mmCIF file of C-alpha atoms in Angstrom:
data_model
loop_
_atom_site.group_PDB
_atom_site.id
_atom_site.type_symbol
_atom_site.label_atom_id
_atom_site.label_comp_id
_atom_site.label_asym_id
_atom_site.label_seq_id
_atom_site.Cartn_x
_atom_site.Cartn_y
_atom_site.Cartn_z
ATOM 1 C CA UNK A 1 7.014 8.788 -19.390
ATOM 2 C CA UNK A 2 5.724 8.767 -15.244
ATOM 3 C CA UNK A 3 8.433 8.794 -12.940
ATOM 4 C CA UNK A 4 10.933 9.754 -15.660
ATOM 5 C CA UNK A 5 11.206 6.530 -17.190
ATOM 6 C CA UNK A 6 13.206 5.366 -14.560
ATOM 7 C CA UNK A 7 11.513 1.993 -14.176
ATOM 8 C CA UNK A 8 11.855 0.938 -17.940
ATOM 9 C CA UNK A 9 13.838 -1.957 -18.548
ATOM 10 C CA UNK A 10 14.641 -2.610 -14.603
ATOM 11 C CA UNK A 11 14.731 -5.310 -12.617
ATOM 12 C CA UNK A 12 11.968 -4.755 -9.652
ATOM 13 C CA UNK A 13 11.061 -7.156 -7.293
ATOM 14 C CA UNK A 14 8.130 -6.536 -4.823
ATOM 15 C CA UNK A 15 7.567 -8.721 -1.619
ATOM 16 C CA UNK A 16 3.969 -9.200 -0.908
ATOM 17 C CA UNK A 17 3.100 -8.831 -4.637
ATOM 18 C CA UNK A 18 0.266 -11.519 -4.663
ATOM 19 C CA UNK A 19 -1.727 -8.609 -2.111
ATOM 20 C CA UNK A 20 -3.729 -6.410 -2.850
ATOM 21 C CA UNK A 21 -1.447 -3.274 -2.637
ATOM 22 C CA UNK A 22 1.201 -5.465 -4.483
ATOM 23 C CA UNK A 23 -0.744 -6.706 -7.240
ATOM 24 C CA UNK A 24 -2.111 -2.789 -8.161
ATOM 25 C CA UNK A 25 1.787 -2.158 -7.915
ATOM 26 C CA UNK A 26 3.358 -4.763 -10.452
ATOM 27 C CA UNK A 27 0.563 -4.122 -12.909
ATOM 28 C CA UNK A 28 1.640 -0.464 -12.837
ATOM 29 C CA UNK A 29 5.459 -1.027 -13.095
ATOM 30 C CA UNK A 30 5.013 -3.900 -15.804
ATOM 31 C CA UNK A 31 2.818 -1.162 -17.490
ATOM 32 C CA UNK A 32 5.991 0.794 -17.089
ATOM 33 C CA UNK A 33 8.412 -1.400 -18.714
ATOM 34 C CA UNK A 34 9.854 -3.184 -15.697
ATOM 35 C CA UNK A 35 10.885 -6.620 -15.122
ATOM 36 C CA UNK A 36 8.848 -7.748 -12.253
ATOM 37 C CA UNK A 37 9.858 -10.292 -9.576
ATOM 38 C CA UNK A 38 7.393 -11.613 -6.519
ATOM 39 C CA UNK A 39 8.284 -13.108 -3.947
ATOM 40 C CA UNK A 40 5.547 -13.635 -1.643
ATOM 41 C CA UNK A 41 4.315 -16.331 1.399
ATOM 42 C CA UNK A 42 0.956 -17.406 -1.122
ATOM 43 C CA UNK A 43 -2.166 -16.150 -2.659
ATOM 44 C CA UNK A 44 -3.613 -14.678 0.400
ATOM 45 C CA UNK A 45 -7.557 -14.529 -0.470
ATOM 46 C CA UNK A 46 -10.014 -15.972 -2.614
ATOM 47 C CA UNK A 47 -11.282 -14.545 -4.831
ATOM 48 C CA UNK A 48 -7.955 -12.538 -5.600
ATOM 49 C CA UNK A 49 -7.054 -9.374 -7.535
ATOM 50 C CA UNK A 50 -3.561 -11.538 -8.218
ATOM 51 C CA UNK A 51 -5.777 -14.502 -10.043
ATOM 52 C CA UNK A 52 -8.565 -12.157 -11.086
ATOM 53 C CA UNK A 53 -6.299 -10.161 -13.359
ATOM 54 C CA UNK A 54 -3.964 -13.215 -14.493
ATOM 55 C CA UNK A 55 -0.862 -11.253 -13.284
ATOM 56 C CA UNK A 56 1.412 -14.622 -13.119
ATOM 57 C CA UNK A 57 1.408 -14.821 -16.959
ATOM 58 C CA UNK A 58 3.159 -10.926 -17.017
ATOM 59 C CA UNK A 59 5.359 -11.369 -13.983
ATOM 60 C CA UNK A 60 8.329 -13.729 -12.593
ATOM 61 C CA UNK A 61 7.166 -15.326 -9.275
ATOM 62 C CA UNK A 62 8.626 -16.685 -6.273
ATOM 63 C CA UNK A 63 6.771 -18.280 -3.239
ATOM 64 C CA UNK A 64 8.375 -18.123 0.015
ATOM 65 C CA UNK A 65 8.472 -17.138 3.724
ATOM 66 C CA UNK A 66 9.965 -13.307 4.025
ATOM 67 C CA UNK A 67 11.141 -15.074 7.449
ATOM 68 C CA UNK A 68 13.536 -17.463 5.824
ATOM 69 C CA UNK A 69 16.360 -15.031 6.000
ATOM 70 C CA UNK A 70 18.643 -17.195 3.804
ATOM 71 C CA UNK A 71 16.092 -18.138 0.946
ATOM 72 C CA UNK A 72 15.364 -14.414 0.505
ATOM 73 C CA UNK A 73 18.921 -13.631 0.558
ATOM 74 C CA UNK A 74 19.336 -16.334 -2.208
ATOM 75 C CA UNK A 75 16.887 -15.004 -4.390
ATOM 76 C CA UNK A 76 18.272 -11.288 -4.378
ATOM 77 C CA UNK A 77 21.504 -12.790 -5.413
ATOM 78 C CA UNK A 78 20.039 -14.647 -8.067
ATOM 79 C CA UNK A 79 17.719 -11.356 -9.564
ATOM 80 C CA UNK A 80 20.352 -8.419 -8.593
ATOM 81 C CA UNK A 81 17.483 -6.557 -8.965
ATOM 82 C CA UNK A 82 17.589 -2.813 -9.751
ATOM 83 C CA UNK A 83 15.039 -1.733 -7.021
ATOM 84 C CA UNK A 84 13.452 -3.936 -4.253
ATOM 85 C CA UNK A 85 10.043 -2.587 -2.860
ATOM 86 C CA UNK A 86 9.387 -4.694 0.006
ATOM 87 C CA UNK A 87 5.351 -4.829 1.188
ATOM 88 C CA UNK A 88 5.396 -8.381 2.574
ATOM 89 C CA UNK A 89 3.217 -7.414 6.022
ATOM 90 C CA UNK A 90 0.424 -9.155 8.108
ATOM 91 C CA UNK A 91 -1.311 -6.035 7.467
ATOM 92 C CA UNK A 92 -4.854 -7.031 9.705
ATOM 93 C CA UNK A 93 -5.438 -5.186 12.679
ATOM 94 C CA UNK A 94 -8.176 -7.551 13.579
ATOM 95 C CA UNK A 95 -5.979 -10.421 12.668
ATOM 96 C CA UNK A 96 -3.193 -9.539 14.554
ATOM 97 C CA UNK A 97 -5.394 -9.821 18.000
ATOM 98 C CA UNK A 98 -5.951 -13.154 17.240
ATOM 99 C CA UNK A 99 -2.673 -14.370 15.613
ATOM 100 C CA UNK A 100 -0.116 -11.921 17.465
ATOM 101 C CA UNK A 101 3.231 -13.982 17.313
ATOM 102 C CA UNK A 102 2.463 -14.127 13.730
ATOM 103 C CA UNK A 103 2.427 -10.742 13.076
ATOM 104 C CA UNK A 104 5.256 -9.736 15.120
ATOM 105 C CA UNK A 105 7.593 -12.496 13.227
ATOM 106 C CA UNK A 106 6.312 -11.505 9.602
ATOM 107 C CA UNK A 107 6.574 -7.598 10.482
ATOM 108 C CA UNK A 108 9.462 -7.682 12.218
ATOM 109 C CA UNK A 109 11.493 -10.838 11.325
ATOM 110 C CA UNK A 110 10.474 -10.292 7.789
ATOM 111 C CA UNK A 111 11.563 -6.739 7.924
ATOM 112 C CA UNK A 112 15.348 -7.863 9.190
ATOM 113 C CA UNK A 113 15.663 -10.868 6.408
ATOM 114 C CA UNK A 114 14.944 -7.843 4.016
ATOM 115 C CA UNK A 115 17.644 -5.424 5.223
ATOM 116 C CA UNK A 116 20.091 -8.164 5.734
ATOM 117 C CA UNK A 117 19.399 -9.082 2.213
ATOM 118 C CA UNK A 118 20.189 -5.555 1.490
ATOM 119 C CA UNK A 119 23.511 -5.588 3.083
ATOM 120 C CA UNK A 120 24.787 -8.348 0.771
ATOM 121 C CA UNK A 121 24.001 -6.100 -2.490
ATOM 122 C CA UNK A 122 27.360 -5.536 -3.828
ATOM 123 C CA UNK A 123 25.493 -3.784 -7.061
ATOM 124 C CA UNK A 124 23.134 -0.789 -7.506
ATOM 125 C CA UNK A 125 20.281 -1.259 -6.181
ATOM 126 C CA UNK A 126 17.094 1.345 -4.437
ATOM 127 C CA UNK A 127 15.263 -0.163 -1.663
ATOM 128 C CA UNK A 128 12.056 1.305 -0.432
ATOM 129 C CA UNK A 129 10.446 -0.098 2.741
ATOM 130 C CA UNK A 130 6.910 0.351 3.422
ATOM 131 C CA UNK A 131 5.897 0.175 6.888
ATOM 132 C CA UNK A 132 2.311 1.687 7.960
ATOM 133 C CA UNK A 133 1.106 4.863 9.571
ATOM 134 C CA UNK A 134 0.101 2.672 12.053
ATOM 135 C CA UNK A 135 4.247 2.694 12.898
ATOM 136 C CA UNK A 136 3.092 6.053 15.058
ATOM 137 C CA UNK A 137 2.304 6.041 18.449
ATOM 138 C CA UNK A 138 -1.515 7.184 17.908
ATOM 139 C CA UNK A 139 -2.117 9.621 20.938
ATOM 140 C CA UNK A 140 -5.466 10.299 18.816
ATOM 141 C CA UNK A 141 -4.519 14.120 18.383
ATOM 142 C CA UNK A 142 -6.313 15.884 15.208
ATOM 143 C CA UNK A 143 -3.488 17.430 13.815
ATOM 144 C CA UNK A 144 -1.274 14.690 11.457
ATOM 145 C CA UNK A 145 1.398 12.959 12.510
ATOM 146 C CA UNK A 146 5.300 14.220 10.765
ATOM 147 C CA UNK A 147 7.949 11.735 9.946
ATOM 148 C CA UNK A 148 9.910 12.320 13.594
ATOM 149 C CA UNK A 149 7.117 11.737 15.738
ATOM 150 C CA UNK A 150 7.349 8.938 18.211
ATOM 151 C CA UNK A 151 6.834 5.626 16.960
ATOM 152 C CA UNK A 152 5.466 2.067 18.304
ATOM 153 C CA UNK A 153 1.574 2.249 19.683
ATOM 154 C CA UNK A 154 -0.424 0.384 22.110
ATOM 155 C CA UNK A 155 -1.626 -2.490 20.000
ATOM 156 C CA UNK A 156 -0.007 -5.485 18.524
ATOM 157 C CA UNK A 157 -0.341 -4.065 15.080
ATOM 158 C CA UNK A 158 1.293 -0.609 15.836
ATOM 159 C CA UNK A 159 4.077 -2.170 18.017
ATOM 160 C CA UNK A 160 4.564 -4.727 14.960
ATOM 161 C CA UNK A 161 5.398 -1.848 12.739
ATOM 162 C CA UNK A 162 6.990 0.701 15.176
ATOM 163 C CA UNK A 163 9.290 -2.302 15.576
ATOM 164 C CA UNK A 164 9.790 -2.948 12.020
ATOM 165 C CA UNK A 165 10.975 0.878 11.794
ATOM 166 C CA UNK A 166 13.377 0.285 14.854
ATOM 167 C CA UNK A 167 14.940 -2.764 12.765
ATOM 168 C CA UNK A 168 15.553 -0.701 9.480
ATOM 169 C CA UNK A 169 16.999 2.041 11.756
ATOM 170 C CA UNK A 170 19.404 -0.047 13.145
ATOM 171 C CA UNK A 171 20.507 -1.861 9.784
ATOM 172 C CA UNK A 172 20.526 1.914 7.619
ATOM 173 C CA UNK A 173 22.732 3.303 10.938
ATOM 174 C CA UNK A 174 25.177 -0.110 11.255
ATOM 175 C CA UNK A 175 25.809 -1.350 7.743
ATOM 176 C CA UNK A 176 23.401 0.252 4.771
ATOM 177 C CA UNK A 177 24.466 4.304 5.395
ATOM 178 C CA UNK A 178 27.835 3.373 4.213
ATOM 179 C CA UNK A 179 26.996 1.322 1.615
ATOM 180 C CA UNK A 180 27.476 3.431 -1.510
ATOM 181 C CA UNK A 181 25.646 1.173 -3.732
ATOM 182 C CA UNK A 182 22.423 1.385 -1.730
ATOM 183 C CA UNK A 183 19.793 3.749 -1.901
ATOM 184 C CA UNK A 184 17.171 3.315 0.820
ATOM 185 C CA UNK A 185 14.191 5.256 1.489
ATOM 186 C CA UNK A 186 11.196 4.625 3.981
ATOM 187 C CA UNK A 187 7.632 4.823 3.700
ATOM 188 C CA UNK A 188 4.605 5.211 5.636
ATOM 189 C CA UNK A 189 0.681 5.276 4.521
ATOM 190 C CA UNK A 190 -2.692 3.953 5.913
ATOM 191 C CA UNK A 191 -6.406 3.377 5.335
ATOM 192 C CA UNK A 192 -6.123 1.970 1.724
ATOM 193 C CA UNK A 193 -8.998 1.483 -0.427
ATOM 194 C CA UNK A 194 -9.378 0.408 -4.333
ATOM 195 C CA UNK A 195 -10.619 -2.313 -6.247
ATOM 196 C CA UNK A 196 -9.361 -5.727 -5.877
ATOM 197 C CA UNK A 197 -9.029 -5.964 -1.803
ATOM 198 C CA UNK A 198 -10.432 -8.722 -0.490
ATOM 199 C CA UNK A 199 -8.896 -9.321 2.633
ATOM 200 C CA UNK A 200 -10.888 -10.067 6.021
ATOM 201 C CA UNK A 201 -12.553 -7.501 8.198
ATOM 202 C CA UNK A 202 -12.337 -4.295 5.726
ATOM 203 C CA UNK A 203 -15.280 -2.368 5.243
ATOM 204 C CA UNK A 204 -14.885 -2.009 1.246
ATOM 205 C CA UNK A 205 -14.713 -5.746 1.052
ATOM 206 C CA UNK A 206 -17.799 -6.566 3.461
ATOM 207 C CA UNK A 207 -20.003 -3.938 1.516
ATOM 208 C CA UNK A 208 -18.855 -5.128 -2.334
ATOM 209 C CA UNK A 209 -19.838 -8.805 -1.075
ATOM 210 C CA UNK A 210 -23.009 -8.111 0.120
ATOM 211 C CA UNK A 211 -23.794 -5.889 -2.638
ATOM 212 C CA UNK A 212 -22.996 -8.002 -5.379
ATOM 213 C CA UNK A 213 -25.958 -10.739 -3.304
ATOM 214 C CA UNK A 214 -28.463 -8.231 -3.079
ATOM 215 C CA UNK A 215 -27.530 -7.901 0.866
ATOM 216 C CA UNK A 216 -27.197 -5.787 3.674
ATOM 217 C CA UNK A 217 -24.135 -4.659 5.053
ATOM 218 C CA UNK A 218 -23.220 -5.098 8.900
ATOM 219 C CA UNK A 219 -21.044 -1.990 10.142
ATOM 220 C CA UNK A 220 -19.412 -2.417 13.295
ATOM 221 C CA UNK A 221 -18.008 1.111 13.724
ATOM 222 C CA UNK A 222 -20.380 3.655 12.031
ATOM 223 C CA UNK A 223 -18.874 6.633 13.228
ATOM 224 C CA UNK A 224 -15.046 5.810 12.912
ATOM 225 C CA UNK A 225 -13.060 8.346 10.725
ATOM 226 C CA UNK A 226 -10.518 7.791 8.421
ATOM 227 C CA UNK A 227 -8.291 9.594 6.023
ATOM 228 C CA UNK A 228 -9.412 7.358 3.098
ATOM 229 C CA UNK A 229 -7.320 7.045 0.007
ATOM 230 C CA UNK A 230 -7.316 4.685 -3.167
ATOM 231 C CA UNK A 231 -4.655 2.603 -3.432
ATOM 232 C CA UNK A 232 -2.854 4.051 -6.381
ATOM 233 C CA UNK A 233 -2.118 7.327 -4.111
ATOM 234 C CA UNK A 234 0.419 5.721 -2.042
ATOM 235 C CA UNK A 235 1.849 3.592 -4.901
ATOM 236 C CA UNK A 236 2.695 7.042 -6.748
ATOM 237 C CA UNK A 237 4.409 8.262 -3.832
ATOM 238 C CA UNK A 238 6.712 5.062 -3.664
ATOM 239 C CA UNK A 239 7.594 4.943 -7.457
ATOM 240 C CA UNK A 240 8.265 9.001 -6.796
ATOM 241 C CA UNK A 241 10.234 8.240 -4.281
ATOM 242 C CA UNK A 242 12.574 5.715 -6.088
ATOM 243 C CA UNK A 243 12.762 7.990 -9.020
ATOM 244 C CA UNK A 244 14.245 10.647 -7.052
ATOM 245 C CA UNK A 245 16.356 8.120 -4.457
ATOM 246 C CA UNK A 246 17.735 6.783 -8.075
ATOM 247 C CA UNK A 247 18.637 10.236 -9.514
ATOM 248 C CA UNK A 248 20.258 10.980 -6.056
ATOM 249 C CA UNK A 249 17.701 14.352 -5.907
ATOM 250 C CA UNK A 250 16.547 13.484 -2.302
ATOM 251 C CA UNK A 251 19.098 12.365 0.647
ATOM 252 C CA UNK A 252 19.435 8.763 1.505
ATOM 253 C CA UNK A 253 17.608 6.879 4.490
ATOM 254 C CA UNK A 254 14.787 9.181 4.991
ATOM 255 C CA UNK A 255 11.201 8.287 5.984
ATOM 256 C CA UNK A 256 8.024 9.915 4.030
ATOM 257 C CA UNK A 257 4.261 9.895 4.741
ATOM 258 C CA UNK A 258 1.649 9.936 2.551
ATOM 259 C CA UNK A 259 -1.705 10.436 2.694
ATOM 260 C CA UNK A 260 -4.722 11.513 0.967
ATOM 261 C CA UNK A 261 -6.657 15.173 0.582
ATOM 262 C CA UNK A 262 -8.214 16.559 4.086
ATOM 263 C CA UNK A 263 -11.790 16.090 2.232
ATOM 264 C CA UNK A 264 -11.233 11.965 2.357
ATOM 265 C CA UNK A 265 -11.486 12.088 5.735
ATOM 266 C CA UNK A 266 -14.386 10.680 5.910
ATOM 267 C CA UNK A 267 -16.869 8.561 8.498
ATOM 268 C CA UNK A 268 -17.386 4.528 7.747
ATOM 269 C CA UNK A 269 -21.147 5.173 7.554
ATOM 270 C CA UNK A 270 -20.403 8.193 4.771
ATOM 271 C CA UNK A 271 -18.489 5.723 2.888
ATOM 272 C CA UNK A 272 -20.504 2.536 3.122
ATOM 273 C CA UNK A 273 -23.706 4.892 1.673
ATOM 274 C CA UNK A 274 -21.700 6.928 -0.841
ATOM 275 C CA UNK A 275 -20.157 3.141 -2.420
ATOM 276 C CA UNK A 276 -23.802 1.924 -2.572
ATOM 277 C CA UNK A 277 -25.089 4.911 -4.370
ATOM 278 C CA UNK A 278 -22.487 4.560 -7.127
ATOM 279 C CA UNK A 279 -23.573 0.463 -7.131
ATOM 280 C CA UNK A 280 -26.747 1.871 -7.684
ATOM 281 C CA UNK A 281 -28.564 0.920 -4.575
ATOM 282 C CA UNK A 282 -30.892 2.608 -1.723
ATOM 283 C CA UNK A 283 -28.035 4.112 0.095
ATOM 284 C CA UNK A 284 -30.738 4.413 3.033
ATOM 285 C CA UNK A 285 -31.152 0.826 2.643
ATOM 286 C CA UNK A 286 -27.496 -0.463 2.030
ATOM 287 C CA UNK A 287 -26.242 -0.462 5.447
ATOM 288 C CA UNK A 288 -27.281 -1.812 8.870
ATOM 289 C CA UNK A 289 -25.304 -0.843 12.198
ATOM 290 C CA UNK A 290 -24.289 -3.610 14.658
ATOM 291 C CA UNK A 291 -21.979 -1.732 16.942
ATOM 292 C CA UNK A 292 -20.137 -4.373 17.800
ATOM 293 C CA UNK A 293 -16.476 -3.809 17.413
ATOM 294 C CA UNK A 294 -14.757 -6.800 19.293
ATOM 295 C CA UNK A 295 -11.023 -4.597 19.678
ATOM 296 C CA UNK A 296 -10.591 -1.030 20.195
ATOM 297 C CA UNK A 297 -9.919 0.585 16.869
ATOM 298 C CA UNK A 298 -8.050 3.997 16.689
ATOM 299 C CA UNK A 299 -10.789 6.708 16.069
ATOM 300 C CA UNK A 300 -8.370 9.097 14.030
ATOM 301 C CA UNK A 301 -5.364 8.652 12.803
ATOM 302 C CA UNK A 302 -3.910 10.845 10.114
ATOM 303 C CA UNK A 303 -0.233 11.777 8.533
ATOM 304 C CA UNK A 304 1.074 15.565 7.786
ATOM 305 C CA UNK A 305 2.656 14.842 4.411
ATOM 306 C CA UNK A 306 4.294 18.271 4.237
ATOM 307 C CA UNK A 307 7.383 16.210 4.029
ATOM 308 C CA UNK A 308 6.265 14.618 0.605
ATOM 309 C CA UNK A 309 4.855 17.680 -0.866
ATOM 310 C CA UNK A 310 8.431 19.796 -0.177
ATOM 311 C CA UNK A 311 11.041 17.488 -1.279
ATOM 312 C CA UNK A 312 9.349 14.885 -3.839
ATOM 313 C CA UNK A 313 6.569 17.581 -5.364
ATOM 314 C CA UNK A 314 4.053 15.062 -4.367
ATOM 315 C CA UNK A 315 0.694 15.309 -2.796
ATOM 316 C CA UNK A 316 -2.465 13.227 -3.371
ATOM 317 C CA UNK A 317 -4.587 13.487 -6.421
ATOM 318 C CA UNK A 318 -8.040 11.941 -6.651
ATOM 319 C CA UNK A 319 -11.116 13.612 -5.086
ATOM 320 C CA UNK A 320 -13.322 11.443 -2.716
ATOM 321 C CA UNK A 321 -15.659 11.159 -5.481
ATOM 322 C CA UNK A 322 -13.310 9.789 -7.422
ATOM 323 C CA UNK A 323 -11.706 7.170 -5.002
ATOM 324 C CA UNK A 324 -15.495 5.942 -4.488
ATOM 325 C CA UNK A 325 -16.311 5.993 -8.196
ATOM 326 C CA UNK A 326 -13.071 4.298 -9.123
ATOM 327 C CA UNK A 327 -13.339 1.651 -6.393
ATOM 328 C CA UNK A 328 -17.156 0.670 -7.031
ATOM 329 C CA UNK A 329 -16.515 0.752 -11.262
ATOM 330 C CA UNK A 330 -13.876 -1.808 -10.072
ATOM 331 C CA UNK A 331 -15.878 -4.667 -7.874
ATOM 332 C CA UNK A 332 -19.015 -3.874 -10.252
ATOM 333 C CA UNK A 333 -17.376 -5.122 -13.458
ATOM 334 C CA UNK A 334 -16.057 -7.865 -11.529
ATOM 335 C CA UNK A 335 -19.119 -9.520 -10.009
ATOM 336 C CA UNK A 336 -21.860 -7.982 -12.592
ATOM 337 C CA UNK A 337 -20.322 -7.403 -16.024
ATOM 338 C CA UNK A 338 -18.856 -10.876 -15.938
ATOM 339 C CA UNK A 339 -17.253 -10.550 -19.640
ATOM 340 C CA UNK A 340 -15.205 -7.958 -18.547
ATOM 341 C CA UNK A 341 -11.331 -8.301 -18.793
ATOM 342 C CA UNK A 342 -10.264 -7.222 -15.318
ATOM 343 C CA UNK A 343 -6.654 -6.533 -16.421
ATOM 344 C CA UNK A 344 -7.706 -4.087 -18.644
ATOM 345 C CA UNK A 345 -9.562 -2.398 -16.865
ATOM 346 C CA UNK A 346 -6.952 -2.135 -13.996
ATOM 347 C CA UNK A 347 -4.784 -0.542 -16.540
ATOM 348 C CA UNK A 348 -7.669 2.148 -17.137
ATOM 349 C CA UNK A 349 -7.941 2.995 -14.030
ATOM 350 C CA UNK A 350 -4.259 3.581 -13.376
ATOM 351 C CA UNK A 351 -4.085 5.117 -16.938
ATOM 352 C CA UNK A 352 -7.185 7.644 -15.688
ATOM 353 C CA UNK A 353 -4.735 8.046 -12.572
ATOM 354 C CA UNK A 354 -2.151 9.220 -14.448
ATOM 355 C CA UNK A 355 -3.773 11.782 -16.381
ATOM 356 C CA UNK A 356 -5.853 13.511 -13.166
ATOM 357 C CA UNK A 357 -1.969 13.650 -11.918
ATOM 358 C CA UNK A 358 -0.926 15.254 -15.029
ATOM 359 C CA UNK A 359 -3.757 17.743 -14.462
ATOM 360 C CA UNK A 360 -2.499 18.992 -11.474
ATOM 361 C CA UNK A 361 0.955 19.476 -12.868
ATOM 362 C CA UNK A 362 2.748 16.844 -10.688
ATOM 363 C CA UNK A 363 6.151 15.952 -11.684
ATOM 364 C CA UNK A 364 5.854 12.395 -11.430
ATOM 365 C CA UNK A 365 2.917 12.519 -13.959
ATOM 366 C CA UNK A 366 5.049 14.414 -16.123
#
């Protein structure tokens, strides 16, 4: 009964839903009853959660470019679905210093094909657009950034997704605010960890490889600090918000944060030992430091999720020990316990989720 039951029966379609963060989030809506629409560019890694959980024999996909404007307009028109949850990103900082125009066109250009999508919707529909903490102009201050500070950093990446915000601002202030039909809500969360990434240049991803060889991993940034939380904390806060866009309980064309616990703030070094532990290796023994970051990387960046907590009753719920537990159980039963059926398991996990919510009494859970 999560999220009121809202999802049940609806029509949802996700862009970037062959991802990682897309894949965790149709499993949990098709768990929910929803009809489940892709749409994304490909299957962007191998291995891949998508394949490694056979999620194309559950869902309806779609492969094309979130660029092409008029083939993503076509496909809305052909789906009308209920709620569109769009996550289609280049969403690598390192990649995006090597393949800038790239990133701009898929964040930005992708981001405008979406809303102009939106603006042909002449039925019911709740749109939720995820953009990135990264949206915020990181001053690297050590209190969290709030939903009106100033947006659009330094970097190609931040600029990408500061821009992307600018672009749904304009559309929700021009055509959407008026639309009576639309709800729209947007979100913004960071530092992302759980089972079933395996895209370039994360830490999670170079440490579960090496592990599952019996290796050493290389750490380029020991002492960087980040507000680490598993993937199904930021997914909860999505479906929350929908839920309470749909029932009209929260006012249209907002923006909401969320983050994880202050405890998960924790260094790459901490994290690399604490996942090798639970793998059951010589923590001392697990890691090796290079200290050679090619880019400058943002020391701290964290969000202020008062916002979340006040008007959707929502606020993080897994402990660091269990984001690490969950995350290792995850990548161990895929590349030890070969036998193991991956979908399952995913379900568990979310399932587990669900219940730790219920425990501290939050209405989503409910």
């Amino acid at each position: 009964m999560a999220f009121n039951n809202i999802y049940k029966g609806k029509k949802v379609l996700i862009t970037g839903n062959t991802g990682f963060k897309g894949t965790w989030l149709s499993t949990w809506l098709h768990s929910l009853g929803a009809d489940v629409y892709g749409y994304s560019l490909s299957i962007p890694t191998s291995p891949s959660m998508y394949e490694a959980i056979g999620l194309s024999e559950k869902i309806h996909q779609h492969y094309g470019d979130i660029r092409n404007k008029d083939e993503f307009n076509d496909y809305v028109q052909k789906v009308k679905p209920d709620f569109i949850i769009h996550l289609a990103a280049q969403a690598l900082v390192l990649t995006s210093y090597k393949e800038p125009f790239d990133t701009i066109t898929t964040n930005v250009i992708g981001t405008a094909a979406v809303c102009d999508a939106i603006r042909n919707i002449r039925w019911n529909c709740t749109c939720i657009l995820i953009t990135s903490d990264k949206a915020y102009d990181n001053v690297e201050w050590i209190w969290g950034y709030r939903e009106t500070d100033r947006l659009g950093g330094k970097d190609i990446y931040s600029g990408s997704k500061g821009a992307a915000e600018l672009v749904i601002k304009s559309y929700w202030y021009s055509f959407i605010k008026e639309m009576p039909n639309i709800k729209l809500g947007v979100t913004r969360a960071g530092n992302v960890i759980g089972g079933g990434d395996w895209a370039k240049d994360r830490i999670i991803v170079d440490c579960v490889k090496a592990f599952s060889k019996g290796e050493t991993v290389e750490i380029r940034s020991p002492k960087a600090t980040r507000p680490w939380q598993h993937v199904l904390e930021p997914l909860s806060g999505y479906l929350t918000l929908g839920q309470f866009l749909t029932e009209g309980k929260v006012d249209n064309g907002e923006a909401y944060n969320f983050g994880p616990r202050a405890e998960q703030t924790k260094t790459v070094f901490q994290l690399v030992q604490d996942l090798a532990e639970r793998w059951g290796l010589d923590k001392d023994k697990a890691a090796r430091l290079t200290g050679n970051s090619p880019f400058h990387e943002a020391t701290l960046l964290k969000l202020n999720c008062d916002k979340a907590l006040a008007y959707l009753h929502w606020h993080s719920t897994l402990h660091y020990e269990d984001c690490v537990n969950f995350i290792a159980d995850w990548y161990r039963a895929f590349y030890v316990d070969k036998d193991k059926d991956m979908y399952q398991l995913t379900l568990d996990q979310i399932n587990t989720y669900v219940k730790k919510a219920q425990g501290e009494n939050l209405e989503w859970a409910k």
